[in-house]
Short mmCIF file of C-alpha atoms and ligand atoms in Angstrom, two decimals:
data_model
loop_
_atom_site.label_atom_id
_atom_site.label_comp_id
_atom_site.label_asym_id
_atom_site.label_seq_id
_atom_site.Cartn_x
_atom_site.Cartn_y
_atom_site.Cartn_z
CA UNK A 1 16.66 103.89 181.23
CA UNK A 2 19.78 105.60 182.66
CA UNK A 3 22.96 105.94 180.64
CA UNK A 4 25.79 103.66 181.80
CA UNK A 5 28.65 106.15 181.49
CA UNK A 6 27.08 109.10 183.28
CA UNK A 7 28.90 112.43 183.09
CA UNK A 8 29.64 113.35 186.71
CA UNK A 9 31.16 116.53 188.18
CA UNK A 10 32.57 116.43 191.72
CA UNK A 11 32.60 119.88 193.31
CA UNK A 12 35.33 120.09 195.95
CA UNK A 13 36.84 117.15 194.09
CA UNK A 14 40.39 118.01 195.18
CA UNK A 15 39.56 117.33 198.86
CA UNK A 16 39.83 114.38 201.20
CA UNK A 17 36.34 113.14 200.34
CA UNK A 18 36.03 114.38 196.77
CA UNK A 19 39.32 113.14 195.32
CA UNK A 20 39.18 109.45 196.30
CA UNK A 21 35.55 109.33 195.16
CA UNK A 22 36.38 111.00 191.82
CA UNK A 23 39.18 108.51 191.15
CA UNK A 24 37.07 105.50 192.05
CA UNK A 25 34.20 106.73 189.85
CA UNK A 26 36.60 107.29 186.97
CA UNK A 27 38.13 103.84 187.47
CA UNK A 28 34.61 102.45 187.27
CA UNK A 29 34.13 104.00 183.82
CA UNK A 30 32.25 107.21 184.57
CA UNK A 31 33.22 110.45 182.82
CA UNK A 32 34.45 112.53 185.75
CA UNK A 33 35.15 116.25 186.00
CA UNK A 34 36.87 117.30 189.23
CA UNK A 35 35.95 120.91 190.01
CA UNK A 36 37.81 122.77 192.76
CA UNK A 37 38.79 126.36 193.59
CA UNK A 38 42.27 125.32 194.74
CA UNK A 39 44.37 125.89 191.60
CA UNK A 40 47.59 124.60 193.15
CA UNK A 41 45.93 121.35 194.04
CA UNK A 42 44.42 121.00 190.57
CA UNK A 43 47.84 121.54 188.99
CA UNK A 44 49.37 118.92 191.32
CA UNK A 45 46.69 116.46 190.25
CA UNK A 46 47.29 117.13 186.57
CA UNK A 47 50.96 116.36 187.28
CA UNK A 48 49.98 113.12 189.06
CA UNK A 49 50.95 114.38 192.54
CA UNK A 50 48.57 113.10 195.21
CA UNK A 51 48.10 115.97 197.69
CA UNK A 52 47.64 114.15 201.01
CA UNK A 53 48.21 110.78 202.66
CA UNK A 54 45.69 108.29 201.28
CA UNK A 55 46.40 104.57 201.08
CA UNK A 56 46.34 103.51 197.42
CA UNK A 57 45.78 107.13 196.31
CA UNK A 58 49.04 107.64 194.45
CA UNK A 59 48.75 104.34 192.58
CA UNK A 60 45.20 105.09 191.51
CA UNK A 61 46.12 108.63 190.43
CA UNK A 62 48.99 107.22 188.36
CA UNK A 63 46.53 104.99 186.54
CA UNK A 64 44.45 108.02 185.48
CA UNK A 65 45.71 107.84 181.89
CA UNK A 66 43.34 104.91 181.51
CA UNK A 67 40.46 106.96 182.96
CA UNK A 68 38.17 109.66 181.61
CA UNK A 69 38.90 112.32 184.25
CA UNK A 70 39.81 115.99 184.10
CA UNK A 71 40.67 118.62 186.71
CA UNK A 72 39.36 122.17 186.43
CA UNK A 73 38.26 125.33 188.21
CA UNK A 74 35.98 126.22 185.31
CA UNK A 75 32.45 125.94 186.65
CA UNK A 76 30.86 126.38 183.21
CA UNK A 77 31.56 122.68 182.60
CA UNK A 78 28.58 122.05 184.90
CA UNK A 79 26.18 122.61 182.00
CA UNK A 80 27.60 119.48 180.38
CA UNK A 81 27.02 117.16 183.36
CA UNK A 82 24.24 114.75 184.22
CA UNK A 83 25.17 114.39 187.89
CA UNK A 84 26.83 116.91 190.22
CA UNK A 85 28.27 115.64 193.50
CA UNK A 86 29.05 118.13 196.27
CA UNK A 87 31.96 117.36 198.61
CA UNK A 88 32.97 120.81 199.89
CA UNK A 89 33.70 121.33 203.62
CA UNK A 90 30.84 121.99 206.04
CA UNK A 91 32.39 123.22 209.30
CA UNK A 92 30.78 124.95 212.29
CA UNK A 93 31.03 128.74 212.57
CA UNK A 94 32.29 130.98 215.41
CA UNK A 95 28.94 130.55 217.20
CA UNK A 96 29.26 126.75 216.90
CA UNK A 97 26.42 126.55 214.38
CA UNK A 98 26.70 124.83 210.98
CA UNK A 99 28.39 127.03 208.38
CA UNK A 100 27.54 126.35 204.78
CA UNK A 101 29.49 129.17 203.17
CA UNK A 102 31.47 126.86 200.88
CA UNK A 103 28.35 124.95 199.87
CA UNK A 104 26.24 128.04 199.15
CA UNK A 105 29.14 129.75 197.43
CA UNK A 106 29.56 126.71 195.16
CA UNK A 107 25.82 126.68 194.44
CA UNK A 108 25.87 130.41 193.57
CA UNK A 109 28.82 129.93 191.25
CA UNK A 110 27.21 127.09 189.33
CA UNK A 111 23.78 128.69 189.00
CA UNK A 112 24.38 130.17 185.53
CA UNK A 113 25.33 126.67 184.32
CA UNK A 114 22.64 124.47 185.87
CA UNK A 115 20.34 122.63 183.46
CA UNK A 116 16.93 121.26 184.39
CA UNK A 117 16.92 117.49 184.79
CA UNK A 118 20.37 117.28 186.39
CA UNK A 119 20.77 115.35 189.64
CA UNK A 120 22.59 116.92 192.60
CA UNK A 121 24.11 114.43 195.02
CA UNK A 122 25.04 115.97 198.36
CA UNK A 123 27.92 114.04 199.94
CA UNK A 124 29.27 116.57 202.45
CA UNK A 125 27.94 116.05 205.97
CA UNK A 126 24.83 118.24 206.30
CA UNK A 127 22.65 119.68 209.04
CA UNK A 128 19.36 117.74 208.75
CA UNK A 129 17.00 119.52 206.38
CA UNK A 130 19.75 121.12 204.28
CA UNK A 131 19.23 118.96 201.17
CA UNK A 132 15.53 119.89 201.12
CA UNK A 133 16.45 123.55 201.64
CA UNK A 134 18.82 123.42 198.69
CA UNK A 135 16.11 121.88 196.53
CA UNK A 136 13.67 124.64 197.61
CA UNK A 137 16.20 127.42 196.94
CA UNK A 138 16.89 126.09 193.46
CA UNK A 139 13.19 125.68 192.76
CA UNK A 140 12.62 129.32 193.76
CA UNK A 141 15.18 130.26 191.09
CA UNK A 142 13.25 128.23 188.54
CA UNK A 143 15.44 125.11 188.44
CA UNK A 144 13.95 121.64 188.29
CA UNK A 145 16.77 119.38 189.48
CA UNK A 146 16.79 116.17 191.51
CA UNK A 147 18.43 116.15 194.94
CA UNK A 148 19.93 113.15 196.67
CA UNK A 149 21.92 112.83 199.89
CA UNK A 150 24.50 110.04 200.04
CA UNK A 151 26.82 110.57 203.01
CA UNK A 152 30.51 109.70 203.03
CA UNK A 153 31.42 107.43 205.96
CA UNK A 154 35.04 106.54 205.20
CA UNK A 155 37.86 106.73 207.75
CA UNK A 156 40.22 109.42 206.52
CA UNK A 157 43.28 107.91 204.85
CA UNK A 158 41.42 104.69 203.93
CA UNK A 159 38.84 106.13 201.53
CA UNK A 160 39.88 104.29 198.35
CA UNK A 161 39.49 100.95 200.03
CA UNK A 162 36.42 101.84 202.09
CA UNK A 163 34.38 103.47 199.31
CA UNK A 164 34.28 99.99 197.81
CA UNK A 165 34.06 97.89 200.98
CA UNK A 166 31.42 99.83 202.98
CA UNK A 167 27.67 99.85 202.35
CA UNK A 168 26.45 103.21 201.04
CA UNK A 169 23.46 104.98 202.60
CA UNK A 170 21.43 106.56 199.78
CA UNK A 171 18.37 108.80 199.59
CA UNK A 172 16.62 111.05 197.09
CA UNK A 173 13.71 113.39 196.49
CA UNK A 174 12.28 111.33 193.60
CA UNK A 175 12.43 107.89 192.00
CA UNK A 176 14.92 109.22 189.45
CA UNK A 177 17.25 110.70 192.11
CA UNK A 178 17.22 107.42 194.05
CA UNK A 179 17.75 105.42 190.84
CA UNK A 180 20.79 107.53 189.94
CA UNK A 181 22.25 107.22 193.45
CA UNK A 182 21.63 103.47 193.26
CA UNK A 183 23.26 103.18 189.87
CA UNK A 184 26.38 105.08 190.90
CA UNK A 185 26.93 103.67 194.38
CA UNK A 186 25.50 100.25 193.56
CA UNK A 187 28.51 99.86 191.25
CA UNK A 188 31.22 101.06 193.61
CA UNK A 189 29.99 100.24 197.16
CA UNK A 190 29.54 96.79 198.69
CA UNK A 191 25.77 97.40 198.92
CA UNK A 192 23.30 100.28 199.28
CA UNK A 193 20.81 101.07 202.05
CA UNK A 194 17.94 103.38 201.15
CA UNK A 195 16.31 105.76 203.63
CA UNK A 196 14.61 109.17 203.38
CA UNK A 197 16.78 112.26 202.87
CA UNK A 198 16.45 113.55 206.43
CA UNK A 199 17.04 110.06 207.82
CA UNK A 200 20.24 109.85 205.77
CA UNK A 201 21.38 113.29 206.96
CA UNK A 202 20.83 112.41 210.59
CA UNK A 203 22.27 108.89 210.14
CA UNK A 204 25.58 110.48 209.18
CA UNK A 205 25.56 112.77 212.23
CA UNK A 206 24.58 109.87 214.51
CA UNK A 207 27.43 107.75 213.08
CA UNK A 208 30.12 110.30 213.88
CA UNK A 209 28.62 111.40 217.18
CA UNK A 210 28.33 107.82 218.38
CA UNK A 211 32.06 107.37 217.70
CA UNK A 212 32.88 110.66 219.37
CA UNK A 213 30.89 109.73 222.49
CA UNK A 214 32.58 106.31 222.63
CA UNK A 215 35.98 108.06 222.65
CA UNK A 216 34.77 110.38 225.39
CA UNK A 217 33.79 107.43 227.59
CA UNK A 218 37.32 106.02 227.26
CA UNK A 219 38.79 109.46 227.97
CA UNK A 220 36.58 109.97 231.02
CA UNK A 221 37.60 106.54 232.35
CA UNK A 222 41.27 107.37 231.64
CA UNK A 223 41.05 110.58 233.69
CA UNK A 224 39.17 108.81 236.46
CA UNK A 225 41.75 106.02 236.69
CA UNK A 226 44.73 108.38 236.47
CA UNK A 227 43.36 110.57 239.26
CA UNK A 228 43.29 107.49 241.47
CA UNK A 229 46.89 106.69 240.49
CA UNK A 230 45.87 103.67 238.35
CA UNK A 231 47.17 102.69 234.90
CA UNK A 232 44.24 102.94 232.47
CA UNK A 233 46.20 101.09 229.73
CA UNK A 234 46.50 98.03 231.97
CA UNK A 235 42.86 98.26 233.00
CA UNK A 236 41.78 98.59 229.35
CA UNK A 237 43.80 95.52 228.47
CA UNK A 238 42.24 93.57 231.33
CA UNK A 239 38.74 94.53 230.19
CA UNK A 240 39.17 93.87 226.48
CA UNK A 241 41.39 90.75 226.57
CA UNK A 242 39.37 87.91 224.99
CA UNK A 243 36.15 89.62 225.99
CA UNK A 244 34.00 90.03 222.87
CA UNK A 245 31.48 92.41 224.43
CA UNK A 246 34.26 94.99 224.89
CA UNK A 247 35.64 94.69 221.33
CA UNK A 248 34.66 98.25 220.53
CA UNK A 249 35.89 99.78 223.79
CA UNK A 250 38.41 102.38 222.59
CA UNK A 251 41.64 103.32 224.32
CA UNK A 252 42.05 106.88 225.55
CA UNK A 253 43.42 109.49 223.11
CA UNK A 254 42.78 112.86 221.53
CA UNK A 255 39.39 112.69 219.77
CA UNK A 256 39.35 115.52 217.28
CA UNK A 257 39.91 116.17 213.58
CA UNK A 258 37.73 117.83 210.98
CA UNK A 259 34.62 115.66 211.48
CA UNK A 260 33.79 114.12 214.86
CA UNK A 261 33.69 117.26 217.00
CA UNK A 262 31.88 119.44 214.47
CA UNK A 263 29.33 116.75 213.65
CA UNK A 264 28.56 116.34 217.37
CA UNK A 265 28.21 120.11 217.46
CA UNK A 266 25.81 120.01 214.51
CA UNK A 267 23.69 117.42 216.30
CA UNK A 268 23.69 119.65 219.38
CA UNK A 269 22.47 122.55 217.22
CA UNK A 270 19.85 120.25 215.63
CA UNK A 271 18.58 119.30 219.11
CA UNK A 272 18.37 123.01 219.98
CA UNK A 273 21.27 122.57 222.42
CA UNK A 274 19.37 119.95 224.36
CA UNK A 275 21.89 117.19 223.75
CA UNK A 276 23.46 116.60 227.17
CA UNK A 277 25.39 113.47 226.21
CA UNK A 278 26.97 115.23 223.21
CA UNK A 279 27.89 118.34 225.19
CA UNK A 280 29.43 116.21 227.95
CA UNK A 281 31.45 114.31 225.34
CA UNK A 282 32.76 117.59 223.91
CA UNK A 283 33.77 118.86 227.36
CA UNK A 284 35.56 115.60 228.16
CA UNK A 285 37.39 115.21 224.83
CA UNK A 286 38.32 118.89 224.54
CA UNK A 287 39.38 118.90 228.20
CA UNK A 288 41.88 116.06 227.88
CA UNK A 289 44.91 118.22 226.89
CA UNK A 290 44.29 120.40 229.95
CA UNK A 291 44.08 117.32 232.18
CA UNK A 292 47.46 116.15 230.83
CA UNK A 293 49.13 119.50 231.47
CA UNK A 294 47.80 119.55 235.04
CA UNK A 295 48.97 115.96 235.50
CA UNK A 296 52.52 116.91 234.45
CA UNK A 297 52.46 120.01 236.67
CA UNK A 298 51.79 117.83 239.72
CA UNK A 299 55.16 116.17 239.04
CA UNK A 300 57.26 119.13 237.87
CA UNK A 301 56.95 122.81 237.04
CA UNK A 302 56.81 123.40 233.29
CA UNK A 303 57.95 127.02 233.59
CA UNK A 304 60.97 127.59 231.33
CA UNK A 305 61.34 123.83 230.62
CA UNK A 306 61.94 122.35 227.19
CA UNK A 307 58.83 120.31 226.51
CA UNK A 308 58.33 118.12 223.44
CA UNK A 309 55.14 117.10 221.66
CA UNK A 310 55.54 113.85 219.79
CA UNK A 311 53.15 113.83 216.81
CA UNK A 312 50.87 116.70 215.77
CA UNK A 313 48.36 115.06 213.39
CA UNK A 314 44.78 114.61 214.56
CA UNK A 315 45.07 110.82 214.39
CA UNK A 316 47.90 108.29 214.03
CA UNK A 317 49.59 107.47 210.71
CA UNK A 318 47.99 110.44 208.98
CA UNK A 319 49.21 113.82 207.74
CA UNK A 320 46.07 115.83 208.55
CA UNK A 321 46.46 118.48 211.26
CA UNK A 322 42.96 119.97 210.96
CA UNK A 323 41.45 120.53 214.43
CA UNK A 324 44.17 118.39 216.01
CA UNK A 325 44.17 118.60 219.81
CA UNK A 326 47.99 118.44 219.77
CA UNK A 327 47.86 122.14 218.80
CA UNK A 328 45.60 122.92 221.76
CA UNK A 329 48.10 121.08 223.96
CA UNK A 330 50.88 123.23 222.49
CA UNK A 331 49.01 126.43 223.40
CA UNK A 332 48.32 125.22 226.94
CA UNK A 333 52.01 124.41 227.43
CA UNK A 334 52.97 127.83 226.13
CA UNK A 335 50.63 129.41 228.72
CA UNK A 336 52.80 127.64 231.28
CA UNK A 337 55.83 129.40 229.76
CA UNK A 338 57.30 126.12 228.59
CA UNK A 339 59.59 126.10 225.54
CA UNK A 340 57.61 123.79 223.26
CA UNK A 341 59.23 121.64 220.55
CA UNK A 342 56.91 119.86 218.13
CA UNK A 343 57.70 117.04 215.74
CA UNK A 344 55.70 114.89 213.32
CA UNK A 345 56.54 112.08 210.90
CA UNK A 346 54.12 113.21 208.18
CA UNK A 347 53.45 116.94 208.63
CA UNK A 348 56.02 119.22 207.07
CA UNK A 349 56.12 122.47 209.06
CA UNK A 350 59.20 124.72 209.28
CA UNK A 351 58.35 125.43 212.94
CA UNK A 352 58.76 121.76 213.85
CA UNK A 353 62.05 120.10 214.84
CA UNK A 354 63.14 116.62 213.86
CA UNK A 355 62.65 113.72 216.22
CA UNK A 356 66.31 113.47 217.30
CA UNK A 357 66.49 117.14 218.16
CA UNK A 358 63.32 116.90 220.22
CA UNK A 359 64.57 113.83 222.08
CA UNK A 360 67.91 115.55 222.78
CA UNK A 361 66.44 118.84 223.97
CA UNK A 362 63.40 117.76 225.97
CA UNK A 363 63.14 115.93 229.28
CA UNK A 364 59.37 116.25 229.36
CA UNK A 365 57.55 114.64 226.45
CA UNK A 366 53.83 114.63 225.70
CA UNK A 367 52.47 112.25 223.06
CA UNK A 368 50.32 114.38 220.74
CA UNK A 369 49.74 111.64 218.18
CA UNK A 370 51.18 108.10 218.41
CA UNK A 371 52.32 107.40 214.84
CA UNK A 372 53.61 103.83 214.48
CA UNK A 373 57.13 105.16 213.95
CA UNK A 374 57.27 106.26 217.61
CA UNK A 375 56.34 102.93 219.19
CA UNK A 376 59.91 101.69 219.61
CA UNK A 377 61.36 104.92 221.03
CA UNK A 378 63.35 104.64 224.24
CA UNK A 379 61.75 106.95 226.79
CA UNK A 380 64.06 106.07 229.68
CA UNK A 381 64.85 109.16 231.73
CA UNK A 382 62.01 111.23 230.25
CA UNK A 383 58.92 112.46 232.02
CA UNK A 384 56.42 110.92 229.64
CA UNK A 385 52.82 112.16 229.48
CA UNK A 386 50.96 109.72 227.27
CA UNK A 387 47.20 109.21 227.40
CA UNK A 388 47.31 106.91 224.32
CA UNK A 389 49.28 104.07 225.97
CA UNK A 390 51.87 104.34 223.20
CA UNK A 391 54.56 102.59 225.24
CA UNK A 392 52.73 99.90 227.25
CA UNK A 393 56.08 98.33 228.25
CA UNK A 394 57.09 101.62 229.99
N1 LIG B 401 37.64 114.01 205.78
C1 LIG B 401 36.91 112.93 206.04
O1 LIG B 401 37.40 111.87 206.38
C2 LIG B 401 35.40 112.97 205.90
C3 LIG B 401 34.69 111.78 206.04
C4 LIG B 401 33.32 111.80 205.86
C5 LIG B 401 32.67 113.00 205.57
N2 LIG B 401 33.39 114.16 205.48
C6 LIG B 401 32.65 115.39 205.13
O2 LIG B 401 32.96 115.69 203.77
C7 LIG B 401 32.99 117.11 203.56
C8 LIG B 401 34.32 117.51 202.96
O3 LIG B 401 35.37 117.22 203.88
P1 LIG B 401 36.88 117.11 203.41
O4 LIG B 401 37.65 116.58 204.58
O5 LIG B 401 36.98 116.39 202.11
O6 LIG B 401 37.24 118.65 203.17
P2 LIG B 401 38.50 119.19 202.33
O7 LIG B 401 38.76 120.56 202.88
O8 LIG B 401 39.60 118.20 202.32
O9 LIG B 401 37.94 119.30 200.85
C9 LIG B 401 37.06 120.30 200.42
C10 LIG B 401 37.49 120.72 199.03
O10 LIG B 401 36.51 121.66 198.56
C11 LIG B 401 37.17 122.70 197.87
N3 LIG B 401 36.27 123.86 197.86
C12 LIG B 401 35.98 124.72 198.87
N4 LIG B 401 35.09 125.63 198.46
C13 LIG B 401 34.78 125.33 197.17
C14 LIG B 401 33.91 125.89 196.21
N5 LIG B 401 33.15 126.97 196.49
N6 LIG B 401 33.85 125.32 194.99
C15 LIG B 401 34.62 124.25 194.68
N7 LIG B 401 35.46 123.67 195.55
C16 LIG B 401 35.55 124.20 196.79
C17 LIG B 401 38.46 122.90 198.64
O11 LIG B 401 39.43 123.57 197.87
C18 LIG B 401 38.83 121.46 198.98
O12 LIG B 401 39.65 120.89 197.97
C19 LIG B 401 32.67 117.71 204.92
O13 LIG B 401 31.29 117.92 205.00
C20 LIG B 401 33.08 116.63 205.88
O14 LIG B 401 32.40 116.74 207.11
C21 LIG B 401 34.73 114.17 205.62
#
């Protein structure tokens, strides 16, 4: 019989995945310890400051007085926990292979505090086989802990709502690990779906890669249409209007951010670089900024011109700039010796200018990220380069 109010530590609990989950678990009545190495972030959280844009995040954080939750960088608290959830970042390295430095560093740090019988839930996206490898490494060091993999599938910025509304894929190395995953996520998710650990690991990579490839199809079609002098926005509207089979046909746009590209890359590494569809998608999506610069150059020279980039986040209505293709666009424009002015509604960066200044200074404007606030802007007289179809009335 499992205890109702499990003691749960969330490692990397100050991050985009870890923090919403920690708050939801605490709201549900679990005893939650958020463990992170980012002291500034921990202090912000103790002072009720939510560190990034997350719908419902601030309200939930403000309710924390009612919850049993604490924020710490003291890893010795691990010895007191029944369940340890890992949510640290898992990027790709300079050779485009999975890099698990943060994960292994966290595991090394907690080793002196691990107790047999604890359950480790891996929630970071993992290269298939990693959960089993972690279990084997710990076993070699004499630890007898359960390992479960329960991937996060939220859309960034909507985690608080989606943790509760989405089904949760769960897996575990034993009946106890699965039972614990079921108990925790059965309470907070809409339902749970059980598969084996490796199936769960690959299911997460397939989910993100499928999305990434869908975006690449739209981007390829955009480039194809534009090269023929056709308006892809109008064509997209014609295809999707009242046509249910095209409901999930995305518009063109920069497909990037901290997850989709690197998860497609992980799948490519998993397939021993024999993943033609994934590699093509990466070339197409990563090539879009270059296509836009070349498109503008066919109309005017960018040399010495004031050029604006409207929006720098990796996706609309968000403050996250990690792996945003707007920054790649900026570099490409600088190679053309353009004077580049960047602006963003949500990202505070002293190098950016405000929207009015950008509109006054720049006659050439690229849309880097179409936040809702830009939709009503008057672009008359500007050379507008916009793959997102931000201003369909143009
Ligand atoms: N961001 C998303 O929307 C999203 C969605 C689904 C899955 N994921 C996956 O979740 C994982 C985390 O992504 P994220 O966006 O939350 O990253 P993040 O960078 O926002 O959060 C990671 C947190 O871990 C902390 N950290 C790093 N090293 C640590 C260590 N050794 N010990 C303790 N804390 C440490 C960091 O300070 C940070 O607060 C990744 O595997 C990612 O692919 C992310």
